[in-house]
mmCIF file of C-alpha atoms and ligand atoms in Angstrom:
data_model
loop_
_atom_site.group_PDB
_atom_site.id
_atom_site.type_symbol
_atom_site.label_atom_id
_atom_site.label_comp_id
_atom_site.label_asym_id
_atom_site.label_seq_id
_atom_site.Cartn_x
_atom_site.Cartn_y
_atom_site.Cartn_z
ATOM 1 C CA UNK A 1 29.081 -22.374 -6.001
ATOM 2 C CA UNK A 2 26.284 -22.150 -3.415
ATOM 3 C CA UNK A 3 22.886 -21.120 -4.707
ATOM 4 C CA UNK A 4 21.903 -17.434 -4.360
ATOM 5 C CA UNK A 5 18.102 -17.392 -4.121
ATOM 6 C CA UNK A 6 16.004 -14.528 -5.462
ATOM 7 C CA UNK A 7 14.299 -14.184 -2.058
ATOM 8 C CA UNK A 8 15.007 -15.920 1.262
ATOM 9 C CA UNK A 9 11.836 -16.021 3.358
ATOM 10 C CA UNK A 10 13.125 -18.833 5.578
ATOM 11 C CA UNK A 11 15.840 -16.568 7.037
ATOM 12 C CA UNK A 12 13.196 -13.970 7.974
ATOM 13 C CA UNK A 13 10.913 -16.518 9.580
ATOM 14 C CA UNK A 14 13.642 -18.301 11.507
ATOM 15 C CA UNK A 15 14.244 -15.050 13.457
ATOM 16 C CA UNK A 16 10.641 -15.215 14.670
ATOM 17 C CA UNK A 17 9.977 -18.940 14.874
ATOM 18 C CA UNK A 18 9.257 -19.178 18.612
ATOM 19 C CA UNK A 19 6.548 -16.479 18.326
ATOM 20 C CA UNK A 20 5.164 -17.784 15.035
ATOM 21 C CA UNK A 21 4.876 -21.237 16.621
ATOM 22 C CA UNK A 22 2.429 -19.846 19.169
ATOM 23 C CA UNK A 23 0.051 -18.367 16.590
ATOM 24 C CA UNK A 24 -2.160 -21.446 16.203
ATOM 25 C CA UNK A 25 -2.781 -21.576 19.931
ATOM 26 C CA UNK A 26 -3.565 -17.867 20.151
ATOM 27 C CA UNK A 27 -6.067 -18.032 17.309
ATOM 28 C CA UNK A 28 -7.650 -21.215 18.667
ATOM 29 C CA UNK A 29 -8.013 -19.632 22.100
ATOM 30 C CA UNK A 30 -9.980 -16.680 20.649
ATOM 31 C CA UNK A 31 -12.180 -18.977 18.497
ATOM 32 C CA UNK A 32 -12.402 -16.103 15.975
ATOM 33 C CA UNK A 33 -10.975 -17.299 12.711
ATOM 34 C CA UNK A 34 -12.223 -14.569 10.382
ATOM 35 C CA UNK A 35 -12.234 -11.001 11.690
ATOM 36 C CA UNK A 36 -12.209 -10.591 15.458
ATOM 37 C CA UNK A 37 -9.693 -9.165 17.903
ATOM 38 C CA UNK A 38 -6.489 -10.321 16.170
ATOM 39 C CA UNK A 39 -7.646 -8.779 12.891
ATOM 40 C CA UNK A 40 -8.630 -5.559 14.687
ATOM 41 C CA UNK A 41 -5.256 -5.445 16.401
ATOM 42 C CA UNK A 42 -3.354 -5.788 13.141
ATOM 43 C CA UNK A 43 -5.584 -3.176 11.485
ATOM 44 C CA UNK A 44 -4.786 -0.703 14.282
ATOM 45 C CA UNK A 45 -1.062 -1.475 14.066
ATOM 46 C CA UNK A 46 -0.939 -1.134 10.268
ATOM 47 C CA UNK A 47 -2.894 2.154 10.299
ATOM 48 C CA UNK A 48 -0.493 3.504 12.960
ATOM 49 C CA UNK A 49 2.537 2.351 10.955
ATOM 50 C CA UNK A 50 1.235 4.002 7.774
ATOM 51 C CA UNK A 51 0.115 7.146 9.600
ATOM 52 C CA UNK A 52 -3.554 6.872 8.649
ATOM 53 C CA UNK A 53 -6.752 6.859 10.694
ATOM 54 C CA UNK A 54 -8.092 3.567 9.320
ATOM 55 C CA UNK A 55 -6.959 0.230 8.010
ATOM 56 C CA UNK A 56 -9.389 -2.398 6.712
ATOM 57 C CA UNK A 57 -7.865 -5.879 6.511
ATOM 58 C CA UNK A 58 -8.822 -7.750 3.326
ATOM 59 C CA UNK A 59 -8.303 -11.072 1.577
ATOM 60 C CA UNK A 60 -5.496 -9.924 -0.775
ATOM 61 C CA UNK A 61 -4.031 -6.947 -2.611
ATOM 62 C CA UNK A 62 -6.196 -7.393 -5.685
ATOM 63 C CA UNK A 63 -9.391 -7.206 -3.632
ATOM 64 C CA UNK A 64 -7.957 -4.141 -1.843
ATOM 65 C CA UNK A 65 -7.579 -2.372 -5.206
ATOM 66 C CA UNK A 66 -11.016 -3.490 -6.388
ATOM 67 C CA UNK A 67 -12.737 -2.311 -3.196
ATOM 68 C CA UNK A 68 -10.839 0.988 -3.228
ATOM 69 C CA UNK A 69 -12.228 1.661 -6.721
ATOM 70 C CA UNK A 70 -15.730 0.405 -5.867
ATOM 71 C CA UNK A 71 -15.717 2.340 -2.578
ATOM 72 C CA UNK A 72 -14.947 5.530 -4.485
ATOM 73 C CA UNK A 73 -17.881 4.829 -6.798
ATOM 74 C CA UNK A 74 -15.778 4.043 -9.893
ATOM 75 C CA UNK A 75 -17.968 2.113 -12.307
ATOM 76 C CA UNK A 76 -18.924 1.217 -15.879
ATOM 77 C CA UNK A 77 -18.155 4.047 -18.284
ATOM 78 C CA UNK A 78 -15.378 5.485 -16.119
ATOM 79 C CA UNK A 79 -11.743 5.599 -17.204
ATOM 80 C CA UNK A 80 -8.940 4.865 -14.750
ATOM 81 C CA UNK A 81 -5.375 5.928 -15.592
ATOM 82 C CA UNK A 82 -2.746 3.294 -14.776
ATOM 83 C CA UNK A 83 0.935 2.792 -15.650
ATOM 84 C CA UNK A 84 1.377 -0.087 -18.121
ATOM 85 C CA UNK A 85 4.346 -1.481 -16.170
ATOM 86 C CA UNK A 86 2.615 -2.942 -13.152
ATOM 87 C CA UNK A 87 1.511 -6.352 -11.972
ATOM 88 C CA UNK A 88 -1.712 -7.313 -13.798
ATOM 89 C CA UNK A 89 -3.696 -7.153 -10.549
ATOM 90 C CA UNK A 90 -3.797 -3.334 -10.750
ATOM 91 C CA UNK A 91 -5.551 -3.621 -14.101
ATOM 92 C CA UNK A 92 -7.775 -6.555 -13.087
ATOM 93 C CA UNK A 93 -9.217 -4.416 -10.294
ATOM 94 C CA UNK A 94 -10.193 -1.705 -12.799
ATOM 95 C CA UNK A 95 -11.851 -4.282 -15.066
ATOM 96 C CA UNK A 96 -13.586 -5.873 -12.077
ATOM 97 C CA UNK A 97 -15.587 -2.706 -11.384
ATOM 98 C CA UNK A 98 -16.434 -2.397 -15.095
ATOM 99 C CA UNK A 99 -14.216 0.637 -15.699
ATOM 100 C CA UNK A 100 -11.743 1.065 -18.574
ATOM 101 C CA UNK A 101 -7.995 1.064 -17.931
ATOM 102 C CA UNK A 102 -6.109 3.857 -19.725
ATOM 103 C CA UNK A 103 -2.476 2.787 -19.915
ATOM 104 C CA UNK A 104 0.255 5.399 -19.678
ATOM 105 C CA UNK A 105 4.026 5.507 -20.126
ATOM 106 C CA UNK A 106 6.579 6.215 -17.396
ATOM 107 C CA UNK A 107 9.757 8.143 -16.637
ATOM 108 C CA UNK A 108 12.736 6.293 -18.207
ATOM 109 C CA UNK A 109 14.957 6.631 -15.107
ATOM 110 C CA UNK A 110 12.511 5.694 -12.322
ATOM 111 C CA UNK A 111 10.044 3.655 -14.447
ATOM 112 C CA UNK A 112 7.281 5.433 -12.485
ATOM 113 C CA UNK A 113 4.320 7.516 -13.682
ATOM 114 C CA UNK A 114 4.684 11.298 -13.715
ATOM 115 C CA UNK A 115 2.077 14.037 -13.406
ATOM 116 C CA UNK A 116 2.624 15.380 -16.932
ATOM 117 C CA UNK A 117 1.857 11.997 -18.509
ATOM 118 C CA UNK A 118 -1.185 11.586 -16.251
ATOM 119 C CA UNK A 119 -2.396 15.066 -17.209
ATOM 120 C CA UNK A 120 -2.132 14.266 -20.921
ATOM 121 C CA UNK A 121 -4.270 11.125 -20.451
ATOM 122 C CA UNK A 122 -7.168 12.870 -18.664
ATOM 123 C CA UNK A 123 -10.474 12.937 -20.579
ATOM 124 C CA UNK A 124 -14.000 13.955 -19.511
ATOM 125 C CA UNK A 125 -14.560 10.299 -18.526
ATOM 126 C CA UNK A 126 -11.492 9.964 -16.278
ATOM 127 C CA UNK A 127 -12.624 9.123 -12.750
ATOM 128 C CA UNK A 128 -9.390 8.063 -11.054
ATOM 129 C CA UNK A 129 -5.671 7.459 -11.358
ATOM 130 C CA UNK A 130 -3.827 4.580 -9.698
ATOM 131 C CA UNK A 131 -0.267 5.482 -8.700
ATOM 132 C CA UNK A 132 1.835 2.304 -8.503
ATOM 133 C CA UNK A 133 4.890 2.509 -6.214
ATOM 134 C CA UNK A 134 6.707 -0.046 -8.350
ATOM 135 C CA UNK A 135 9.694 -1.964 -6.937
ATOM 136 C CA UNK A 136 9.190 -0.139 -3.616
ATOM 137 C CA UNK A 137 9.942 3.342 -4.979
ATOM 138 C CA UNK A 138 7.283 5.923 -4.186
ATOM 139 C CA UNK A 139 5.830 7.972 -7.017
ATOM 140 C CA UNK A 140 6.044 11.801 -6.680
ATOM 141 C CA UNK A 141 2.617 12.042 -5.041
ATOM 142 C CA UNK A 142 2.717 15.807 -4.504
ATOM 143 C CA UNK A 143 2.533 16.503 -8.224
ATOM 144 C CA UNK A 144 0.143 13.591 -8.955
ATOM 145 C CA UNK A 145 -2.303 14.780 -6.267
ATOM 146 C CA UNK A 146 -2.066 18.404 -7.471
ATOM 147 C CA UNK A 147 -2.847 17.361 -11.045
ATOM 148 C CA UNK A 148 -5.671 15.030 -9.987
ATOM 149 C CA UNK A 149 -7.301 17.526 -7.680
ATOM 150 C CA UNK A 150 -7.202 20.237 -10.367
ATOM 151 C CA UNK A 151 -8.987 17.787 -12.697
ATOM 152 C CA UNK A 152 -11.394 16.589 -10.000
ATOM 153 C CA UNK A 153 -10.339 12.933 -10.170
ATOM 154 C CA UNK A 154 -9.603 10.480 -7.345
ATOM 155 C CA UNK A 155 -6.117 9.150 -6.534
ATOM 156 C CA UNK A 156 -5.510 5.582 -5.357
ATOM 157 C CA UNK A 157 -2.104 4.170 -4.437
ATOM 158 C CA UNK A 158 -1.061 0.632 -5.264
ATOM 159 C CA UNK A 159 1.490 0.219 -2.454
ATOM 160 C CA UNK A 160 1.700 -3.581 -2.759
ATOM 161 C CA UNK A 161 5.480 -3.326 -3.230
ATOM 162 C CA UNK A 162 6.089 -0.328 -0.980
ATOM 163 C CA UNK A 163 5.498 -1.257 2.679
ATOM 164 C CA UNK A 164 7.357 1.379 4.662
ATOM 165 C CA UNK A 165 8.629 3.406 1.693
ATOM 166 C CA UNK A 166 8.315 7.189 2.148
ATOM 167 C CA UNK A 167 7.794 10.267 -0.016
ATOM 168 C CA UNK A 168 9.043 13.426 1.736
ATOM 169 C CA UNK A 169 8.850 11.582 5.056
ATOM 170 C CA UNK A 170 5.298 10.259 4.657
ATOM 171 C CA UNK A 171 4.484 6.611 4.122
ATOM 172 C CA UNK A 172 3.454 5.108 0.806
ATOM 173 C CA UNK A 173 -0.254 4.328 1.045
ATOM 174 C CA UNK A 174 -0.971 7.444 3.145
ATOM 175 C CA UNK A 175 -0.259 9.946 0.366
ATOM 176 C CA UNK A 176 -3.638 9.950 -1.377
ATOM 177 C CA UNK A 177 -7.307 9.231 -0.658
ATOM 178 C CA UNK A 178 -6.656 5.519 -0.211
ATOM 179 C CA UNK A 179 -3.666 3.165 -0.222
ATOM 180 C CA UNK A 180 -3.840 -0.530 -1.155
ATOM 181 C CA UNK A 181 -1.500 -3.191 0.204
ATOM 182 C CA UNK A 182 -0.872 -6.851 -0.522
ATOM 183 C CA UNK A 183 0.622 -9.127 2.125
ATOM 184 C CA UNK A 184 1.331 -11.912 -0.381
ATOM 185 C CA UNK A 185 4.164 -14.012 1.131
ATOM 186 C CA UNK A 186 6.891 -12.516 -1.094
ATOM 187 C CA UNK A 187 6.105 -8.851 -0.323
ATOM 188 C CA UNK A 188 8.205 -6.878 2.208
ATOM 189 C CA UNK A 189 5.542 -7.700 4.811
ATOM 190 C CA UNK A 190 4.063 -11.065 3.881
ATOM 191 C CA UNK A 191 1.543 -13.436 5.423
ATOM 192 C CA UNK A 192 1.579 -17.242 5.301
ATOM 193 C CA UNK A 193 -0.943 -17.140 2.476
ATOM 194 C CA UNK A 194 -3.019 -14.406 0.821
ATOM 195 C CA UNK A 195 -3.822 -11.178 2.698
ATOM 196 C CA UNK A 196 -4.242 -7.469 1.955
ATOM 197 C CA UNK A 197 -5.508 -4.156 3.317
ATOM 198 C CA UNK A 198 -6.523 -0.612 2.491
ATOM 199 C CA UNK A 199 -5.531 2.434 4.541
ATOM 200 C CA UNK A 200 -7.324 5.790 4.491
ATOM 201 C CA UNK A 201 -8.255 8.829 6.575
ATOM 202 C CA UNK A 202 -11.772 8.924 5.096
ATOM 203 C CA UNK A 203 -14.312 7.648 7.669
ATOM 204 C CA UNK A 204 -17.119 6.947 5.227
ATOM 205 C CA UNK A 205 -14.858 5.255 2.688
ATOM 206 C CA UNK A 206 -13.328 2.957 5.337
ATOM 207 C CA UNK A 207 -16.783 2.010 6.583
ATOM 208 C CA UNK A 208 -18.100 1.345 3.079
ATOM 209 C CA UNK A 209 -15.137 -0.879 2.205
ATOM 210 C CA UNK A 210 -15.442 -2.754 5.505
ATOM 211 C CA UNK A 211 -19.075 -3.442 4.739
ATOM 212 C CA UNK A 212 -18.446 -4.366 1.071
ATOM 213 C CA UNK A 213 -15.764 -6.847 2.164
ATOM 214 C CA UNK A 214 -18.205 -8.506 4.569
ATOM 215 C CA UNK A 215 -21.366 -9.184 2.514
ATOM 216 C CA UNK A 216 -22.547 -5.577 2.732
ATOM 217 C CA UNK A 217 -23.397 -5.980 6.397
ATOM 218 C CA UNK A 218 -24.392 -3.114 8.653
ATOM 219 C CA UNK A 219 -21.801 -2.703 11.427
ATOM 220 C CA UNK A 220 -24.341 -3.204 14.220
ATOM 221 C CA UNK A 221 -26.537 -5.843 12.566
ATOM 222 C CA UNK A 222 -25.016 -8.842 10.760
ATOM 223 C CA UNK A 223 -28.410 -9.788 9.283
ATOM 224 C CA UNK A 224 -28.905 -6.440 7.620
ATOM 225 C CA UNK A 225 -27.228 -6.197 4.198
ATOM 226 C CA UNK A 226 -27.158 -2.515 3.330
ATOM 227 C CA UNK A 227 -25.235 -2.675 0.077
ATOM 228 C CA UNK A 228 -24.314 -5.455 -2.342
ATOM 229 C CA UNK A 229 -21.063 -6.766 -0.940
ATOM 230 C CA UNK A 230 -18.970 -9.866 -1.258
ATOM 231 C CA UNK A 231 -16.516 -11.867 0.845
ATOM 232 C CA UNK A 232 -13.071 -10.253 0.913
ATOM 233 C CA UNK A 233 -12.279 -10.629 4.615
ATOM 234 C CA UNK A 234 -8.936 -11.151 6.343
ATOM 235 C CA UNK A 235 -8.255 -14.331 8.364
ATOM 236 C CA UNK A 236 -7.253 -14.033 12.020
ATOM 237 C CA UNK A 237 -4.364 -16.441 11.493
ATOM 238 C CA UNK A 238 -2.865 -14.234 8.783
ATOM 239 C CA UNK A 239 -3.450 -11.081 10.857
ATOM 240 C CA UNK A 240 -1.683 -12.608 13.870
ATOM 241 C CA UNK A 241 1.295 -13.617 11.704
ATOM 242 C CA UNK A 242 1.417 -10.111 10.185
ATOM 243 C CA UNK A 243 1.440 -8.496 13.665
ATOM 244 C CA UNK A 244 4.471 -10.583 14.615
ATOM 245 C CA UNK A 245 6.331 -9.863 11.374
ATOM 246 C CA UNK A 246 5.461 -6.135 11.452
ATOM 247 C CA UNK A 247 7.748 -5.716 14.490
ATOM 248 C CA UNK A 248 10.690 -6.516 12.212
ATOM 249 C CA UNK A 249 9.624 -4.591 9.091
ATOM 250 C CA UNK A 250 11.674 -1.430 9.765
ATOM 251 C CA UNK A 251 14.809 -3.428 10.468
ATOM 252 C CA UNK A 252 14.283 -5.655 7.419
ATOM 253 C CA UNK A 253 13.710 -2.623 5.178
ATOM 254 C CA UNK A 254 16.916 -1.043 6.543
ATOM 255 C CA UNK A 255 18.783 -4.250 5.678
ATOM 256 C CA UNK A 256 17.334 -4.144 2.154
ATOM 257 C CA UNK A 257 18.477 -0.506 1.811
ATOM 258 C CA UNK A 258 21.967 -1.468 2.905
ATOM 259 C CA UNK A 259 22.083 -4.289 0.345
ATOM 260 C CA UNK A 260 20.842 -1.833 -2.313
ATOM 261 C CA UNK A 261 23.665 0.624 -1.439
ATOM 262 C CA UNK A 262 26.206 -2.172 -1.710
ATOM 263 C CA UNK A 263 24.818 -3.140 -5.123
ATOM 264 C CA UNK A 264 24.892 0.504 -6.257
ATOM 265 C CA UNK A 265 28.536 1.013 -5.411
ATOM 266 C CA UNK A 266 29.613 -2.379 -6.789
ATOM 267 C CA UNK A 267 27.708 -1.881 -10.065
ATOM 268 C CA UNK A 268 28.526 1.828 -10.550
ATOM 269 C CA UNK A 269 31.615 1.258 -12.748
ATOM 270 C CA UNK A 270 29.773 -1.138 -15.086
ATOM 271 C CA UNK A 271 28.033 -0.212 -18.368
ATOM 272 C CA UNK A 272 24.468 -0.798 -17.183
ATOM 273 C CA UNK A 273 21.659 1.293 -15.684
ATOM 274 C CA UNK A 274 20.133 0.994 -12.230
ATOM 275 C CA UNK A 275 16.484 2.022 -11.822
ATOM 276 C CA UNK A 276 16.738 5.400 -10.104
ATOM 277 C CA UNK A 277 15.048 6.493 -6.868
ATOM 278 C CA UNK A 278 13.940 10.148 -7.038
ATOM 279 C CA UNK A 279 15.172 12.716 -4.475
ATOM 280 C CA UNK A 280 12.526 12.877 -1.733
ATOM 281 C CA UNK A 281 11.812 9.169 -2.045
ATOM 282 C CA UNK A 282 12.985 6.436 0.321
ATOM 283 C CA UNK A 283 12.484 3.080 -1.378
ATOM 284 C CA UNK A 284 11.469 -0.064 0.469
ATOM 285 C CA UNK A 285 13.572 -1.959 -2.114
ATOM 286 C CA UNK A 286 11.037 -4.675 -2.677
ATOM 287 C CA UNK A 287 13.068 -5.351 -5.829
ATOM 288 C CA UNK A 288 16.487 -4.215 -7.048
ATOM 289 C CA UNK A 289 16.237 -3.683 -10.796
ATOM 290 C CA UNK A 290 18.985 -3.041 -13.352
ATOM 291 C CA UNK A 291 18.625 -2.352 -17.085
ATOM 292 C CA UNK A 292 20.903 -3.818 -19.743
ATOM 293 C CA UNK A 293 20.676 -4.494 -23.479
ATOM 294 C CA UNK A 294 22.044 -7.964 -22.720
ATOM 295 C CA UNK A 295 19.231 -8.870 -20.314
ATOM 296 C CA UNK A 296 18.471 -12.394 -21.572
ATOM 297 C CA UNK A 297 22.134 -13.359 -21.950
ATOM 298 C CA UNK A 298 22.867 -11.818 -18.556
ATOM 299 C CA UNK A 299 20.090 -13.825 -16.970
ATOM 300 C CA UNK A 300 21.535 -17.041 -18.433
ATOM 301 C CA UNK A 301 25.058 -16.120 -17.339
ATOM 302 C CA UNK A 302 23.894 -15.520 -13.755
ATOM 303 C CA UNK A 303 21.886 -18.767 -13.736
ATOM 304 C CA UNK A 304 25.072 -20.575 -14.802
ATOM 305 C CA UNK A 305 26.697 -19.071 -11.678
ATOM 306 C CA UNK A 306 23.789 -20.381 -9.577
ATOM 307 C CA UNK A 307 22.324 -16.884 -9.067
ATOM 308 C CA UNK A 308 18.527 -16.571 -9.365
ATOM 309 C CA UNK A 309 16.971 -13.470 -10.972
ATOM 310 C CA UNK A 310 13.484 -12.294 -11.976
ATOM 311 C CA UNK A 311 11.797 -9.991 -14.512
ATOM 312 C CA UNK A 312 9.075 -7.609 -13.293
ATOM 313 C CA UNK A 313 7.479 -7.716 -15.770
ATOM 314 C CA UNK A 314 8.439 -9.286 -19.114
ATOM 315 C CA UNK A 315 5.203 -8.252 -20.887
ATOM 316 C CA UNK A 316 3.668 -4.845 -20.112
ATOM 317 C CA UNK A 317 -0.046 -4.951 -19.244
ATOM 318 C CA UNK A 318 -1.136 -3.122 -22.411
ATOM 319 C CA UNK A 319 0.500 -5.943 -24.456
ATOM 320 C CA UNK A 320 -1.182 -8.763 -22.527
ATOM 321 C CA UNK A 321 -3.857 -10.567 -24.549
ATOM 322 C CA UNK A 322 -6.360 -10.048 -21.723
ATOM 323 C CA UNK A 323 -6.077 -6.240 -21.838
ATOM 324 C CA UNK A 324 -5.324 -5.484 -25.496
ATOM 325 C CA UNK A 325 -7.959 -2.966 -26.374
ATOM 326 C CA UNK A 326 -9.327 -2.073 -29.794
ATOM 327 C CA UNK A 327 -7.379 1.167 -29.568
ATOM 328 C CA UNK A 328 -3.817 -0.206 -29.443
ATOM 329 C CA UNK A 329 -1.434 2.194 -27.699
ATOM 330 C CA UNK A 330 2.325 2.481 -28.066
ATOM 331 C CA UNK A 331 4.224 3.173 -24.860
ATOM 332 C CA UNK A 332 7.895 3.315 -25.904
ATOM 333 C CA UNK A 333 9.494 3.643 -22.438
ATOM 334 C CA UNK A 334 7.556 0.771 -20.879
ATOM 335 C CA UNK A 335 8.001 -1.429 -23.972
ATOM 336 C CA UNK A 336 11.746 -0.707 -24.173
ATOM 337 C CA UNK A 337 12.240 -1.283 -20.441
ATOM 338 C CA UNK A 338 10.412 -4.620 -20.569
ATOM 339 C CA UNK A 339 13.229 -5.941 -22.782
ATOM 340 C CA UNK A 340 16.024 -4.552 -20.574
ATOM 341 C CA UNK A 341 14.931 -4.913 -16.928
ATOM 342 C CA UNK A 342 16.386 -7.575 -14.657
ATOM 343 C CA UNK A 343 15.587 -7.995 -10.954
ATOM 344 C CA UNK A 344 18.584 -9.121 -8.883
ATOM 345 C CA UNK A 345 18.405 -11.121 -5.618
ATOM 346 C CA UNK A 346 17.020 -8.828 -2.878
ATOM 347 C CA UNK A 347 16.023 -9.719 0.676
ATOM 348 C CA UNK A 348 16.937 -8.531 4.187
ATOM 349 C CA UNK A 349 19.473 -11.283 4.892
ATOM 350 C CA UNK A 350 21.387 -10.759 1.637
ATOM 351 C CA UNK A 351 25.017 -10.322 2.767
ATOM 352 C CA UNK A 352 27.517 -7.815 1.364
ATOM 353 C CA UNK A 353 29.681 -10.707 0.215
ATOM 354 C CA UNK A 354 26.782 -12.260 -1.716
ATOM 355 C CA UNK A 355 26.023 -8.876 -3.296
ATOM 356 C CA UNK A 356 29.723 -8.754 -4.224
ATOM 357 C CA UNK A 357 29.490 -12.173 -5.819
ATOM 358 C CA UNK A 358 26.430 -11.156 -7.872
ATOM 359 C CA UNK A 359 28.137 -7.911 -8.961
ATOM 360 C CA UNK A 360 31.318 -9.794 -9.951
ATOM 361 C CA UNK A 361 29.288 -12.258 -12.019
ATOM 362 C CA UNK A 362 27.544 -9.333 -13.766
ATOM 363 C CA UNK A 363 30.886 -7.626 -14.474
ATOM 364 C CA UNK A 364 32.344 -10.866 -15.822
ATOM 365 C CA UNK A 365 29.346 -11.428 -18.106
ATOM 366 C CA UNK A 366 29.482 -7.837 -19.428
ATOM 367 C CA UNK A 367 33.160 -8.242 -20.270
ATOM 368 C CA UNK A 368 32.190 -11.224 -22.417
ATOM 369 C CA UNK A 369 29.260 -9.414 -24.067
ATOM 370 C CA UNK A 370 31.031 -6.160 -24.878
ATOM 371 C CA UNK A 371 34.788 -6.450 -24.443
ATOM 372 C CA UNK A 372 35.613 -3.431 -26.616
ATOM 373 C CA UNK A 373 33.374 -0.982 -24.786
ATOM 374 C CA UNK A 374 34.812 -2.053 -21.462
ATOM 375 C CA UNK A 375 38.387 -1.762 -22.722
ATOM 376 C CA UNK A 376 37.637 1.787 -23.840
ATOM 377 C CA UNK A 377 36.272 2.843 -20.465
HETATM 378 C C1 LIG B 401 1.366 -8.205 -5.485
HETATM 379 C C2 LIG B 401 0.798 -7.057 -6.183
HETATM 380 C C3 LIG B 401 -0.604 -6.874 -6.278
HETATM 381 C C4 LIG B 401 -1.617 -7.924 -5.924
HETATM 382 O O1 LIG B 401 -1.588 -8.424 -4.665
HETATM 383 P P1 LIG B 401 -2.214 -9.868 -4.323
HETATM 384 O O2 LIG B 401 -2.188 -9.887 -2.832
HETATM 385 O O3 LIG B 401 -1.322 -10.896 -4.925
HETATM 386 O O4 LIG B 401 -3.594 -9.917 -4.860
HETATM 387 C C5 LIG B 401 -1.059 -5.689 -6.849
HETATM 388 N N1 LIG B 401 -0.220 -4.768 -7.332
HETATM 389 C C6 LIG B 401 1.117 -4.921 -7.286
HETATM 390 C C7 LIG B 401 1.988 -3.831 -7.821
HETATM 391 C C8 LIG B 401 1.674 -6.069 -6.733
HETATM 392 O O5 LIG B 401 3.005 -6.213 -6.696
#
């Protein structure tokens, strides 16, 4: 049986190889390796794609989140509400500015945060909420923004898994004050190394983050350091690669959606759950996640069939040693899901026949795990 990878980046890059091959020469000819015209071009393209006024290219998604918080003035003593089922980077960014993460539970069908749970977690010290568009599925931002604005708190989007996803026709990342992206190689739009960005319509915020990412420099005087900054800049080489790959993003996301539809119809008759996309949401299908009580056995059965899978994430953030606070919280949905979630192979070049093979292997395994239930149905 041929190997089914979890993600096939080589197939994506082979479509673009002639153009990607030219990148070194283009960057060398500009002699700008950090910032410069290729970075500015990608920033303009990514802002246009997201439907925002500004994009600031940054070193990675974690620094994007950290600068979004710092740019909004979030600091020591502040609380930031965050879903417990996210990649640890979301939480690291909160800790990095000295604020306190307040972990919340999620909707059992979508595994996303909801406004009512956010509302219940608001205290007089709450300064912001980070909405994580996990797996590529946008959070209901209308209700989150309504709740946050009533409480006078800022909203930040972690759109690291949601390039091109939409909520009621608007792009993930453009639905709040500021959206944060990662272009880590495995994301829907990935660089050839680390890269990230923020997008926003707020002039002052964009300018502050640009300065903070570049040693606090004044825009018109590189020797004047107006604020305490750091080095979180985007490389020209990565920006040039991202501009080339961006031309294919819509098509690649459409291919992922097609693969997701094929999975959904093939898996529908089986006794398992598929993480649900809410009406109004168009997912970018960064990941395709199912839930089953037999997760660990299922994972082994698929590995035996040469099918690679992943778990995003096996330990929720509030249970990680690094973030276990004195006040231990119980989040039953996130904790239960962490034992049941399984991410299936998902990438643009995943064929219908490969999806069929994965679905057959899942069906076969379930028949072994619970023959009686299946006979009854
Ligand atoms: C990848 C990811 C990040 C971090 O991005 P890096 O570029 O790896 O720093 C943050 N949040 C989520 C949800 C992610 O998936």
